[in-house]
PDB file of C-alpha atoms in Angstrom:
ATOM      1  CA  UNK A   1     -86.342 -74.806 -43.643  1.00  0.00           C
ATOM      2  CA  UNK A   2     -89.043 -74.557 -46.403  1.00  0.00           C
ATOM      3  CA  UNK A   3     -91.443 -76.655 -44.357  1.00  0.00           C
ATOM      4  CA  UNK A   4     -91.545 -74.102 -41.567  1.00  0.00           C
ATOM      5  CA  UNK A   5     -91.847 -71.254 -43.944  1.00  0.00           C
ATOM      6  CA  UNK A   6     -94.783 -73.013 -45.795  1.00  0.00           C
ATOM      7  CA  UNK A   7     -96.537 -73.806 -42.568  1.00  0.00           C
ATOM      8  CA  UNK A   8     -96.343 -70.191 -41.422  1.00  0.00           C
ATOM      9  CA  UNK A   9     -97.457 -68.900 -44.785  1.00  0.00           C
ATOM     10  CA  UNK A  10    -100.604 -71.186 -44.595  1.00  0.00           C
ATOM     11  CA  UNK A  11    -101.393 -69.982 -41.074  1.00  0.00           C
ATOM     12  CA  UNK A  12    -101.248 -66.251 -41.719  1.00  0.00           C
ATOM     13  CA  UNK A  13    -103.380 -63.998 -43.927  1.00  0.00           C
ATOM     14  CA  UNK A  14    -100.548 -61.591 -44.675  1.00  0.00           C
ATOM     15  CA  UNK A  15     -97.415 -62.313 -46.641  1.00  0.00           C
ATOM     16  CA  UNK A  16     -94.707 -63.598 -44.313  1.00  0.00           C
ATOM     17  CA  UNK A  17     -91.308 -61.911 -44.063  1.00  0.00           C
ATOM     18  CA  UNK A  18     -88.650 -63.955 -45.808  1.00  0.00           C
ATOM     19  CA  UNK A  19     -84.947 -63.416 -45.765  1.00  0.00           C
ATOM     20  CA  UNK A  20     -83.810 -61.254 -48.718  1.00  0.00           C
ATOM     21  CA  UNK A  21     -81.892 -64.111 -50.124  1.00  0.00           C
ATOM     22  CA  UNK A  22     -84.615 -66.747 -49.652  1.00  0.00           C
ATOM     23  CA  UNK A  23     -85.351 -67.362 -53.346  1.00  0.00           C
ATOM     24  CA  UNK A  24     -81.735 -67.232 -54.552  1.00  0.00           C
ATOM     25  CA  UNK A  25     -80.694 -69.540 -51.576  1.00  0.00           C
ATOM     26  CA  UNK A  26     -83.396 -71.976 -52.358  1.00  0.00           C
ATOM     27  CA  UNK A  27     -82.680 -72.013 -56.036  1.00  0.00           C
ATOM     28  CA  UNK A  28     -78.980 -72.467 -55.307  1.00  0.00           C
ATOM     29  CA  UNK A  29     -79.805 -75.468 -53.077  1.00  0.00           C
ATOM     30  CA  UNK A  30     -81.992 -76.845 -55.914  1.00  0.00           C
ATOM     31  CA  UNK A  31     -79.127 -76.526 -58.413  1.00  0.00           C
ATOM     32  CA  UNK A  32     -76.781 -78.181 -55.956  1.00  0.00           C
ATOM     33  CA  UNK A  33     -79.151 -81.078 -55.613  1.00  0.00           C
ATOM     34  CA  UNK A  34     -79.419 -81.340 -59.466  1.00  0.00           C
ATOM     35  CA  UNK A  35     -75.624 -81.506 -59.719  1.00  0.00           C
ATOM     36  CA  UNK A  36     -75.435 -84.169 -56.988  1.00  0.00           C
ATOM     37  CA  UNK A  37     -78.075 -86.238 -58.748  1.00  0.00           C
ATOM     38  CA  UNK A  38     -75.967 -86.185 -61.948  1.00  0.00           C
ATOM     39  CA  UNK A  39     -73.041 -87.693 -60.111  1.00  0.00           C
ATOM     40  CA  UNK A  40     -74.787 -90.325 -58.056  1.00  0.00           C
ATOM     41  CA  UNK A  41     -76.187 -93.772 -58.967  1.00  0.00           C
ATOM     42  CA  UNK A  42     -78.635 -96.289 -57.520  1.00  0.00           C
ATOM     43  CA  UNK A  43     -80.237 -95.782 -54.236  1.00  0.00           C
ATOM     44  CA  UNK A  44     -78.402 -92.621 -53.313  1.00  0.00           C
ATOM     45  CA  UNK A  45     -79.569 -91.037 -56.649  1.00  0.00           C
ATOM     46  CA  UNK A  46     -83.193 -92.028 -56.004  1.00  0.00           C
ATOM     47  CA  UNK A  47     -83.094 -90.457 -52.491  1.00  0.00           C
ATOM     48  CA  UNK A  48     -81.748 -87.202 -53.861  1.00  0.00           C
ATOM     49  CA  UNK A  49     -84.345 -87.283 -56.774  1.00  0.00           C
ATOM     50  CA  UNK A  50     -87.112 -87.708 -54.176  1.00  0.00           C
ATOM     51  CA  UNK A  51     -85.739 -84.879 -52.063  1.00  0.00           C
ATOM     52  CA  UNK A  52     -85.718 -82.664 -55.144  1.00  0.00           C
ATOM     53  CA  UNK A  53     -89.314 -83.550 -55.952  1.00  0.00           C
ATOM     54  CA  UNK A  54     -90.467 -82.751 -52.312  1.00  0.00           C
ATOM     55  CA  UNK A  55     -88.629 -79.420 -52.320  1.00  0.00           C
ATOM     56  CA  UNK A  56     -90.030 -78.474 -55.706  1.00  0.00           C
ATOM     57  CA  UNK A  57     -93.579 -79.366 -54.558  1.00  0.00           C
ATOM     58  CA  UNK A  58     -93.284 -77.337 -51.294  1.00  0.00           C
ATOM     59  CA  UNK A  59     -91.725 -74.412 -53.156  1.00  0.00           C
ATOM     60  CA  UNK A  60     -94.486 -74.533 -55.802  1.00  0.00           C
ATOM     61  CA  UNK A  61     -97.052 -74.536 -52.937  1.00  0.00           C
ATOM     62  CA  UNK A  62     -95.355 -71.675 -51.208  1.00  0.00           C
ATOM     63  CA  UNK A  63     -95.209 -69.677 -54.371  1.00  0.00           C
ATOM     64  CA  UNK A  64     -98.867 -70.355 -55.110  1.00  0.00           C
ATOM     65  CA  UNK A  65     -99.785 -69.193 -51.636  1.00  0.00           C
ATOM     66  CA  UNK A  66     -97.707 -66.010 -51.871  1.00  0.00           C
ATOM     67  CA  UNK A  67     -98.871 -65.258 -55.406  1.00  0.00           C
ATOM     68  CA  UNK A  68    -102.506 -65.727 -54.257  1.00  0.00           C
ATOM     69  CA  UNK A  69    -101.908 -63.243 -51.509  1.00  0.00           C
ATOM     70  CA  UNK A  70    -100.296 -60.790 -53.853  1.00  0.00           C
ATOM     71  CA  UNK A  71    -102.990 -61.217 -56.521  1.00  0.00           C
ATOM     72  CA  UNK A  72    -105.647 -60.577 -53.881  1.00  0.00           C
ATOM     73  CA  UNK A  73    -104.151 -57.088 -53.753  1.00  0.00           C
ATOM     74  CA  UNK A  74    -104.761 -56.687 -57.541  1.00  0.00           C
ATOM     75  CA  UNK A  75    -108.199 -55.194 -56.903  1.00  0.00           C
ATOM     76  CA  UNK A  76    -106.845 -52.443 -54.643  1.00  0.00           C
ATOM     77  CA  UNK A  77    -106.931 -49.493 -57.082  1.00  0.00           C
ATOM     78  CA  UNK A  78    -103.235 -49.476 -57.812  1.00  0.00           C
ATOM     79  CA  UNK A  79    -101.713 -46.246 -59.124  1.00  0.00           C
ATOM     80  CA  UNK A  80     -99.993 -46.645 -62.443  1.00  0.00           C
ATOM     81  CA  UNK A  81     -96.535 -46.892 -60.739  1.00  0.00           C
ATOM     82  CA  UNK A  82     -97.831 -49.496 -58.329  1.00  0.00           C
ATOM     83  CA  UNK A  83     -99.336 -51.497 -61.263  1.00  0.00           C
ATOM     84  CA  UNK A  84     -95.908 -51.458 -62.901  1.00  0.00           C
ATOM     85  CA  UNK A  85     -94.286 -52.916 -59.760  1.00  0.00           C
ATOM     86  CA  UNK A  86     -97.036 -55.499 -59.564  1.00  0.00           C
ATOM     87  CA  UNK A  87     -96.346 -56.640 -63.044  1.00  0.00           C
ATOM     88  CA  UNK A  88     -92.617 -56.813 -62.499  1.00  0.00           C
ATOM     89  CA  UNK A  89     -93.170 -58.948 -59.404  1.00  0.00           C
ATOM     90  CA  UNK A  90     -95.432 -61.311 -61.368  1.00  0.00           C
ATOM     91  CA  UNK A  91     -92.736 -61.644 -64.074  1.00  0.00           C
ATOM     92  CA  UNK A  92     -90.075 -62.382 -61.507  1.00  0.00           C
ATOM     93  CA  UNK A  93     -92.245 -65.106 -59.970  1.00  0.00           C
ATOM     94  CA  UNK A  94     -92.724 -66.688 -63.428  1.00  0.00           C
ATOM     95  CA  UNK A  95     -88.898 -66.613 -63.836  1.00  0.00           C
ATOM     96  CA  UNK A  96     -88.338 -68.480 -60.574  1.00  0.00           C
ATOM     97  CA  UNK A  97     -90.988 -70.983 -61.361  1.00  0.00           C
ATOM     98  CA  UNK A  98     -89.423 -71.622 -64.736  1.00  0.00           C
ATOM     99  CA  UNK A  99     -86.020 -72.134 -63.167  1.00  0.00           C
ATOM    100  CA  UNK A 100     -87.472 -74.339 -60.417  1.00  0.00           C
ATOM    101  CA  UNK A 101     -89.170 -76.707 -62.866  1.00  0.00           C
ATOM    102  CA  UNK A 102     -86.351 -76.963 -65.400  1.00  0.00           C
ATOM    103  CA  UNK A 103     -85.491 -80.502 -66.224  1.00  0.00           C
ATOM    104  CA  UNK A 104     -83.396 -82.432 -63.670  1.00  0.00           C
ATOM    105  CA  UNK A 105     -82.377 -85.155 -66.063  1.00  0.00           C
ATOM    106  CA  UNK A 106     -79.627 -84.210 -68.501  1.00  0.00           C
ATOM    107  CA  UNK A 107     -80.854 -84.289 -72.180  1.00  0.00           C
ATOM    108  CA  UNK A 108     -77.733 -85.959 -73.490  1.00  0.00           C
ATOM    109  CA  UNK A 109     -75.350 -88.608 -72.280  1.00  0.00           C
ATOM    110  CA  UNK A 110     -71.755 -89.207 -73.420  1.00  0.00           C
ATOM    111  CA  UNK A 111     -71.155 -92.797 -74.369  1.00  0.00           C
ATOM    112  CA  UNK A 112     -67.966 -94.630 -75.348  1.00  0.00           C
ATOM    113  CA  UNK A 113     -68.991 -97.405 -77.808  1.00  0.00           C
ATOM    114  CA  UNK A 114     -67.637-100.956 -77.260  1.00  0.00           C
ATOM    115  CA  UNK A 115     -68.277-101.971 -80.869  1.00  0.00           C
ATOM    116  CA  UNK A 116     -69.152-100.689 -84.382  1.00  0.00           C
ATOM    117  CA  UNK A 117     -72.821 -99.755 -84.672  1.00  0.00           C
ATOM    118  CA  UNK A 118     -74.944 -99.050 -87.754  1.00  0.00           C
ATOM    119  CA  UNK A 119     -77.248 -95.998 -87.934  1.00  0.00           C
ATOM    120  CA  UNK A 120     -79.887 -96.053 -85.188  1.00  0.00           C
ATOM    121  CA  UNK A 121     -83.236 -94.143 -84.974  1.00  0.00           C
ATOM    122  CA  UNK A 122     -83.780 -92.311 -81.815  1.00  0.00           C
ATOM    123  CA  UNK A 123     -87.134 -91.682 -80.095  1.00  0.00           C
ATOM    124  CA  UNK A 124     -87.012 -88.186 -81.579  1.00  0.00           C
ATOM    125  CA  UNK A 125     -86.949 -89.989 -84.983  1.00  0.00           C
ATOM    126  CA  UNK A 126     -83.471 -88.525 -85.762  1.00  0.00           C
ATOM    127  CA  UNK A 127     -80.846 -90.896 -87.203  1.00  0.00           C
ATOM    128  CA  UNK A 128     -77.650 -91.306 -85.144  1.00  0.00           C
ATOM    129  CA  UNK A 129     -74.549 -93.034 -86.438  1.00  0.00           C
ATOM    130  CA  UNK A 130     -73.073 -95.055 -87.860  1.00  0.00           C
ATOM    131  CA  UNK A 131     -70.510 -95.328 -85.040  1.00  0.00           C
ATOM    132  CA  UNK A 132     -67.057 -96.976 -84.691  1.00  0.00           C
ATOM    133  CA  UNK A 133     -65.794 -98.976 -81.789  1.00  0.00           C
ATOM    134  CA  UNK A 134     -64.101 -96.761 -79.205  1.00  0.00           C
ATOM    135  CA  UNK A 135     -65.786 -93.636 -80.455  1.00  0.00           C
ATOM    136  CA  UNK A 136     -67.056 -91.158 -77.837  1.00  0.00           C
ATOM    137  CA  UNK A 137     -70.536 -89.910 -78.739  1.00  0.00           C
ATOM    138  CA  UNK A 138     -73.125 -87.641 -77.135  1.00  0.00           C
ATOM    139  CA  UNK A 139     -76.628 -89.074 -77.552  1.00  0.00           C
ATOM    140  CA  UNK A 140     -80.079 -88.394 -76.220  1.00  0.00           C
ATOM    141  CA  UNK A 141     -80.077 -89.712 -72.626  1.00  0.00           C
ATOM    142  CA  UNK A 142     -82.595 -92.565 -73.267  1.00  0.00           C
ATOM    143  CA  UNK A 143     -80.615 -93.768 -76.248  1.00  0.00           C
ATOM    144  CA  UNK A 144     -77.315 -93.667 -74.326  1.00  0.00           C
ATOM    145  CA  UNK A 145     -78.832 -95.537 -71.398  1.00  0.00           C
ATOM    146  CA  UNK A 146     -80.216 -98.192 -73.785  1.00  0.00           C
ATOM    147  CA  UNK A 147     -76.823 -98.723 -75.382  1.00  0.00           C
ATOM    148  CA  UNK A 148     -75.118 -98.997 -71.908  1.00  0.00           C
ATOM    149  CA  UNK A 149     -77.731-101.448 -70.699  1.00  0.00           C
ATOM    150  CA  UNK A 150     -77.313-103.677 -73.714  1.00  0.00           C
ATOM    151  CA  UNK A 151     -73.495-103.697 -73.229  1.00  0.00           C
ATOM    152  CA  UNK A 152     -72.849-101.763 -76.429  1.00  0.00           C
ATOM    153  CA  UNK A 153     -71.241 -98.857 -74.648  1.00  0.00           C
ATOM    154  CA  UNK A 154     -69.940 -97.452 -71.328  1.00  0.00           C
ATOM    155  CA  UNK A 155     -70.717 -94.001 -69.832  1.00  0.00           C
ATOM    156  CA  UNK A 156     -68.308 -91.450 -71.144  1.00  0.00           C
ATOM    157  CA  UNK A 157     -66.767 -88.470 -69.277  1.00  0.00           C
TER     158      UNK A 157
END
């Protein structure tokens, strides 16, 4: 879908007509991919992460092309009302870019601890704990993964 649109946008000088729901549909698809990534593991997760990166790259390229075409109009002696519309479009594009490039990895991870743990210092230099065996805790993702890999906890729900 996006590959064809990107190709056509590259080939033509004018902005290409897109479906009215193009951005919202694409962002919905990206959000769906992000949700799937959170629930998958191993090879399947890596495939989905790669797909997400490819789509983000192509979307970013498409936005850059379209913004470039729009910006080339900037020197066209806009009327004040037209200038206002131009600025609103620019802000909307920034919003979509921000949504597109939001983190795909959750910032925290729920972990059920298998044993008592003393205070630990996270990579953010914050102190976490002490913790009791069986306790469910929400930790920065990298700390949670480290505890799970070292057999000190299991992924919580």
